[in-house]
CSV table of C-alpha atoms in Angstrom, one decimal:
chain,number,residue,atom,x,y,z
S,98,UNK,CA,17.2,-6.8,-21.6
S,99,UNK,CA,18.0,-6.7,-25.1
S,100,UNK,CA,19.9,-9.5,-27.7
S,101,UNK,CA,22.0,-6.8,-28.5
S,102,UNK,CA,25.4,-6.1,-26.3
S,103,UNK,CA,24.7,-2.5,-25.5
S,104,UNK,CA,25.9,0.0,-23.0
S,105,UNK,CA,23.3,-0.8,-20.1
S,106,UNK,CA,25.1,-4.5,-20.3
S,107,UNK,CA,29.2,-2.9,-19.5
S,108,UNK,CA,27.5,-1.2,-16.9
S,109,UNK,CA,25.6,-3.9,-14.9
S,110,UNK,CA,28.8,-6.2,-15.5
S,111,UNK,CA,30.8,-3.1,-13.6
S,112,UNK,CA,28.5,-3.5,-11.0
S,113,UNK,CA,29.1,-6.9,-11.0
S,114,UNK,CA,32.5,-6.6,-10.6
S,115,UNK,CA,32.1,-4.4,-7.8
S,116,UNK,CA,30.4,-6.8,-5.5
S,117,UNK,CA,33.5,-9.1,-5.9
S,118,UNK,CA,35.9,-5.5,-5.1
S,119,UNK,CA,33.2,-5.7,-2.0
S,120,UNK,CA,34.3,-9.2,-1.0
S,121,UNK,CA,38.3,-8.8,-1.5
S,122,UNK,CA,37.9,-5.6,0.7
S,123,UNK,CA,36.2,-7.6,3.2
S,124,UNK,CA,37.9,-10.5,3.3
S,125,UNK,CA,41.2,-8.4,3.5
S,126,UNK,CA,42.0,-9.7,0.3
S,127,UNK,CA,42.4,-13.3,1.5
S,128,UNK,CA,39.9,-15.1,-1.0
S,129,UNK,CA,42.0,-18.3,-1.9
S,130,UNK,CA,39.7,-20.5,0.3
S,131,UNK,CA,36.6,-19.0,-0.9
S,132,UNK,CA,37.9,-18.9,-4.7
S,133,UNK,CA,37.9,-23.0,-4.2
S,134,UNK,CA,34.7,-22.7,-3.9
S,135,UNK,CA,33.4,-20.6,-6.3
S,136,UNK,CA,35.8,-18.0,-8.4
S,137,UNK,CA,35.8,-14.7,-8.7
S,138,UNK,CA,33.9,-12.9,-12.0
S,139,UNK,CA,36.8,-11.9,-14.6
S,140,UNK,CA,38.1,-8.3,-15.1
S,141,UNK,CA,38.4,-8.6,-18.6
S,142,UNK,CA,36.5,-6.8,-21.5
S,143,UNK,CA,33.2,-7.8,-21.4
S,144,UNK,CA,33.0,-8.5,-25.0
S,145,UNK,CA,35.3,-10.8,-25.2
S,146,UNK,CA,33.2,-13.0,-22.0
S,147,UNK,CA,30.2,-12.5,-22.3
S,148,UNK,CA,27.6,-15.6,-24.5
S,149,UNK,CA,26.1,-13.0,-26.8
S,150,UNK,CA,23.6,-15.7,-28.1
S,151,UNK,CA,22.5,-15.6,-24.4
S,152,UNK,CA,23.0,-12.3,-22.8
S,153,UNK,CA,20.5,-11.8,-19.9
S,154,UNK,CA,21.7,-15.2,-18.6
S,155,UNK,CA,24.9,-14.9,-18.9
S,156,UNK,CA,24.9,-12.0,-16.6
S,157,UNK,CA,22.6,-13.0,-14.4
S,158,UNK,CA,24.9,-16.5,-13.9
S,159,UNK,CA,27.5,-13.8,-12.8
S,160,UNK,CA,24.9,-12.1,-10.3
S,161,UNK,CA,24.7,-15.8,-8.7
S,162,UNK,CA,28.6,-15.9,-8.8
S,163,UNK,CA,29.4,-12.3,-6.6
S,164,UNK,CA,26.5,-12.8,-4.3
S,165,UNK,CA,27.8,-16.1,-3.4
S,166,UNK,CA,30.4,-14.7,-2.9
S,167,UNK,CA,29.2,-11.4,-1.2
S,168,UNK,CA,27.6,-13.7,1.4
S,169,UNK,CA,30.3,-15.4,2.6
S,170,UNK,CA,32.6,-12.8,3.2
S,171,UNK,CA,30.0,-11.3,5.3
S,172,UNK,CA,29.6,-14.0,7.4
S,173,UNK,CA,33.0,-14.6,7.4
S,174,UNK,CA,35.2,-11.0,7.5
S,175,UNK,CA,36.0,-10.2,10.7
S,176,UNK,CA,34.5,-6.8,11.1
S,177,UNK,CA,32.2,-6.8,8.6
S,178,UNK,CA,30.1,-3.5,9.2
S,179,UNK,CA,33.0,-1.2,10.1
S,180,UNK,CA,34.9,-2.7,7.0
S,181,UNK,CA,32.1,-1.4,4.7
S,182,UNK,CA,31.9,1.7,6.7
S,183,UNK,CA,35.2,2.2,5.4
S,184,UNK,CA,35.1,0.9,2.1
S,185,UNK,CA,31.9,3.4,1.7
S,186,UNK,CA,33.8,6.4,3.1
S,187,UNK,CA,36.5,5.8,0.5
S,188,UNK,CA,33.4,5.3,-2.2
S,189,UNK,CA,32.7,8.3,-1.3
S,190,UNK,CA,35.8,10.5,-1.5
S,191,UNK,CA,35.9,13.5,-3.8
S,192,UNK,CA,32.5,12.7,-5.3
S,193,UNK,CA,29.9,15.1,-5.9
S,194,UNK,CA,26.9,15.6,-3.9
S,195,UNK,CA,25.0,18.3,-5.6
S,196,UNK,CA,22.0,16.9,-5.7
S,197,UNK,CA,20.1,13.6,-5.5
S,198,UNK,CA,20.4,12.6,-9.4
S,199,UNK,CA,24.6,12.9,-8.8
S,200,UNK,CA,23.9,10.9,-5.8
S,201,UNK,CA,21.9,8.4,-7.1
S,202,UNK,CA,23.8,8.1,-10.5
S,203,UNK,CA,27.0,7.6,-8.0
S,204,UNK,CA,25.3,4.7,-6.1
S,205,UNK,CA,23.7,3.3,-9.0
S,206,UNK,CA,27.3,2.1,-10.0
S,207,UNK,CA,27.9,-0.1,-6.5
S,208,UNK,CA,24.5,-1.1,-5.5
S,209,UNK,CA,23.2,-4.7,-7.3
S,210,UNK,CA,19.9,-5.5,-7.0
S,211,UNK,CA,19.5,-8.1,-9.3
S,212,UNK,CA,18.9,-7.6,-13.5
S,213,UNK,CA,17.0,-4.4,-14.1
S,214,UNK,CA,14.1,-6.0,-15.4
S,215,UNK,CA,13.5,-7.9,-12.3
S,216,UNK,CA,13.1,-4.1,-10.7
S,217,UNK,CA,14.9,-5.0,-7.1
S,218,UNK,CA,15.3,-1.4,-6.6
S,219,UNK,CA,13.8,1.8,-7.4
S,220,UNK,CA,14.3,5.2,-6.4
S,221,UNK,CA,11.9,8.3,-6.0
S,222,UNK,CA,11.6,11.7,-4.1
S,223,UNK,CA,9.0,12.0,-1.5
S,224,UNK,CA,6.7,15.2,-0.8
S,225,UNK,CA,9.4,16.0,1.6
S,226,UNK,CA,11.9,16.0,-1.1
S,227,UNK,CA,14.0,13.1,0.0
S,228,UNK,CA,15.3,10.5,-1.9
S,229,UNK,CA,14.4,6.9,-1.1
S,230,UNK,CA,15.9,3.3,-2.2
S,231,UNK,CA,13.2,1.5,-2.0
S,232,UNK,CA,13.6,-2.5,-2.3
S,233,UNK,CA,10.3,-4.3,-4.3
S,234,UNK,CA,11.9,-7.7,-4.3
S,235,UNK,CA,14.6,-8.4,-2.3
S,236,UNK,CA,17.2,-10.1,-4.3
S,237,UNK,CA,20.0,-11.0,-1.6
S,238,UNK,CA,18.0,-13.0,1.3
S,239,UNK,CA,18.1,-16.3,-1.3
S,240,UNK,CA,22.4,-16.3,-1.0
S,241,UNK,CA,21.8,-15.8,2.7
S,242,UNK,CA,20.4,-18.7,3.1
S,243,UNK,CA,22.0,-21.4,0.5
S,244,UNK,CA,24.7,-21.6,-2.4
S,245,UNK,CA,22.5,-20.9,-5.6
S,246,UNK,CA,24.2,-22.5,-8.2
S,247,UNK,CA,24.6,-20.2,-11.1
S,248,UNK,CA,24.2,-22.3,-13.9
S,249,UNK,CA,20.4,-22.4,-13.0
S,250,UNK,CA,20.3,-18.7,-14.5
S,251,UNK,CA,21.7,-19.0,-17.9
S,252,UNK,CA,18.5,-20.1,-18.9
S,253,UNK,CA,16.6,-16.7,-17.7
S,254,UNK,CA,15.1,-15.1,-19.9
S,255,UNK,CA,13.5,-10.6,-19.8
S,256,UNK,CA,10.5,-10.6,-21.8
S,257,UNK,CA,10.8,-6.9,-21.5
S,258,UNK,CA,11.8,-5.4,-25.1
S,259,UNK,CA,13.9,-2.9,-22.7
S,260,UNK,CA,16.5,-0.7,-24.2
S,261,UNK,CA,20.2,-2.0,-24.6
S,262,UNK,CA,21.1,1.7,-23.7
S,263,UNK,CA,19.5,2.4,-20.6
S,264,UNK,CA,16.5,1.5,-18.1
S,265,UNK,CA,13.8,3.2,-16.2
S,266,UNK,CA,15.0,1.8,-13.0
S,267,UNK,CA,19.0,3.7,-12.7
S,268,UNK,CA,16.9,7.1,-12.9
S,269,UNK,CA,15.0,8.8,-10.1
S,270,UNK,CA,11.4,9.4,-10.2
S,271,UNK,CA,8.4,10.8,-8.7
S,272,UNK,CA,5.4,8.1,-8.4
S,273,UNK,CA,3.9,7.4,-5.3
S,274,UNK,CA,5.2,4.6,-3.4
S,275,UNK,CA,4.5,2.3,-0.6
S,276,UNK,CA,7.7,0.8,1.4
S,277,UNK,CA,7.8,-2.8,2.5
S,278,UNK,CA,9.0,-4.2,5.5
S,279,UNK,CA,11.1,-6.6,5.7
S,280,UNK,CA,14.0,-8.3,8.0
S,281,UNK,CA,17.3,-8.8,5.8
S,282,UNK,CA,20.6,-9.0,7.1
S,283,UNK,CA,22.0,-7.9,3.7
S,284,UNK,CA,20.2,-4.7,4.1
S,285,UNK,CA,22.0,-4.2,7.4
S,286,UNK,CA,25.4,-4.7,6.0
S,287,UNK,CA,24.6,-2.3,2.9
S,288,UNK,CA,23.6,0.5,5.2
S,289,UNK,CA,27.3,0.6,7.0
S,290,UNK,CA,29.0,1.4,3.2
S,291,UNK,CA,25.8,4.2,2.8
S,292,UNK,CA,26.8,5.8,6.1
S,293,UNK,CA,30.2,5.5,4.9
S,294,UNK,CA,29.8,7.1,1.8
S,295,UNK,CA,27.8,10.1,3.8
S,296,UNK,CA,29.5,9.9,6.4
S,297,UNK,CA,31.5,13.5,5.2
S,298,UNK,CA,28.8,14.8,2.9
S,299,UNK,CA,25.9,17.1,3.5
S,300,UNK,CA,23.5,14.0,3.9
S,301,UNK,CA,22.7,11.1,5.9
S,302,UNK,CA,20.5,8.1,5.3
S,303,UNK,CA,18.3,6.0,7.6
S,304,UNK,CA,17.4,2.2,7.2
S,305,UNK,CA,13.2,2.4,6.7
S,306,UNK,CA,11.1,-0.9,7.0
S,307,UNK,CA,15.0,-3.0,7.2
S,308,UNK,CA,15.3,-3.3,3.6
S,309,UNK,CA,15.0,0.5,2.2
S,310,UNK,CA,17.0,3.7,2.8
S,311,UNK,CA,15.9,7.5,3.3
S,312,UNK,CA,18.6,10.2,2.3
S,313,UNK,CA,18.2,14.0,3.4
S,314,UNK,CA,20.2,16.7,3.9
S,315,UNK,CA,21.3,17.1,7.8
């Protein structure tokens, strides 16, 4: 990620933002005991937050804060997988599904995977022509398991030299790839809001290897 506040940084703080939208929904907006513990992210500008001396830690300290978060309203929302059923249905609503790159630069918006440079999730098109998510590191299982205190990330560092506007990993591409398997309860709960936000559409997904996700036409 770059020194430089640049577009690619407004939109991972939206996603950001997001997973806390996630956690309101599914806690029926009754967060006051979980804001104790740990508050939400704030909605205001980014510019006027955000360390600029510090950048990639910064956000990634806000990463921490929503997946905390994310991962207590899971195990705690009653009805968690119909509730994101829902919430992707209503995602989904008057959005265009044209074709995969709408699709994927819809999704791109909600799904957090960690920073892009620690390349959580990619996307490609098999020889089939369908579009996979495909998980390289999974970047949930760690909140699953115990509070990670996000003050431990302001000190992360990208030694990437990537581009403050945009990053190889929100666009779709053709390489080969090879799917891991792996058992994540995250991944379970994330493919109730995709079959939500199908649900209506031309497509449907499948959960591959329990941490990646096939979408085709139906």
């Amino acid at each position: 990620m770059s020194e430089f506040l640049g577009p690619i940084h407004y939109m991972m703080y939206d996603k950001i933002k997001f997973q806390d939208e996630i956690t309101n929904y599914l806690l029926d907006g009754n967060t006051e005991k979980l804001d104790k513990q740990i508050k939400a992210v704030s909605r205001e500008s980014l510019d006027t937050l955000i360390d600029q001396e510090n950048i990639h830690g910064w956000l990634d300290s806000k990463i921490d804060v929503v997946e905390n978060r994310l991962a207590y309203a899971i195990k705690n929302s009653d009805n968690a997988k119909g509730k994101l059923f829902e919430f992707g249905k209503k995602k989904a609503k008057d959005k265009c599904f044209d074709n995969f790159n709408d699709i994927f630069s819809d999704l791109n918006m909600y799904l957090l995977d960690g920073m892009p440079c620690d390349n959580g999730l990619s996307a490609s098109i098999d020889k089939n022509g369908d579009l996979f998510l495909i998980t390289n590191v999974n970047c949930h299982e760690k909140y699953f398991k115990n509070f990670v205190n996000p003050e431990d990330s302001l000190n992360n560092t990208c030694e990437g030299g990537h581009s403050h506007d945009h990053h190889e990993s929100f666009e779709i591409n053709t390489k080969d790839f090879e799917l891991r398997v792996e058992n994540s309860p995250y991944h379970l709960y994330r493919y109730e809001f995709l079959k939500g936000y199908f649900d209506e559409s031309d497509y449907q997904v499948d959960l591959v290897g329990g941490i990646n996700y096939r979408i085709y036409k139906k």
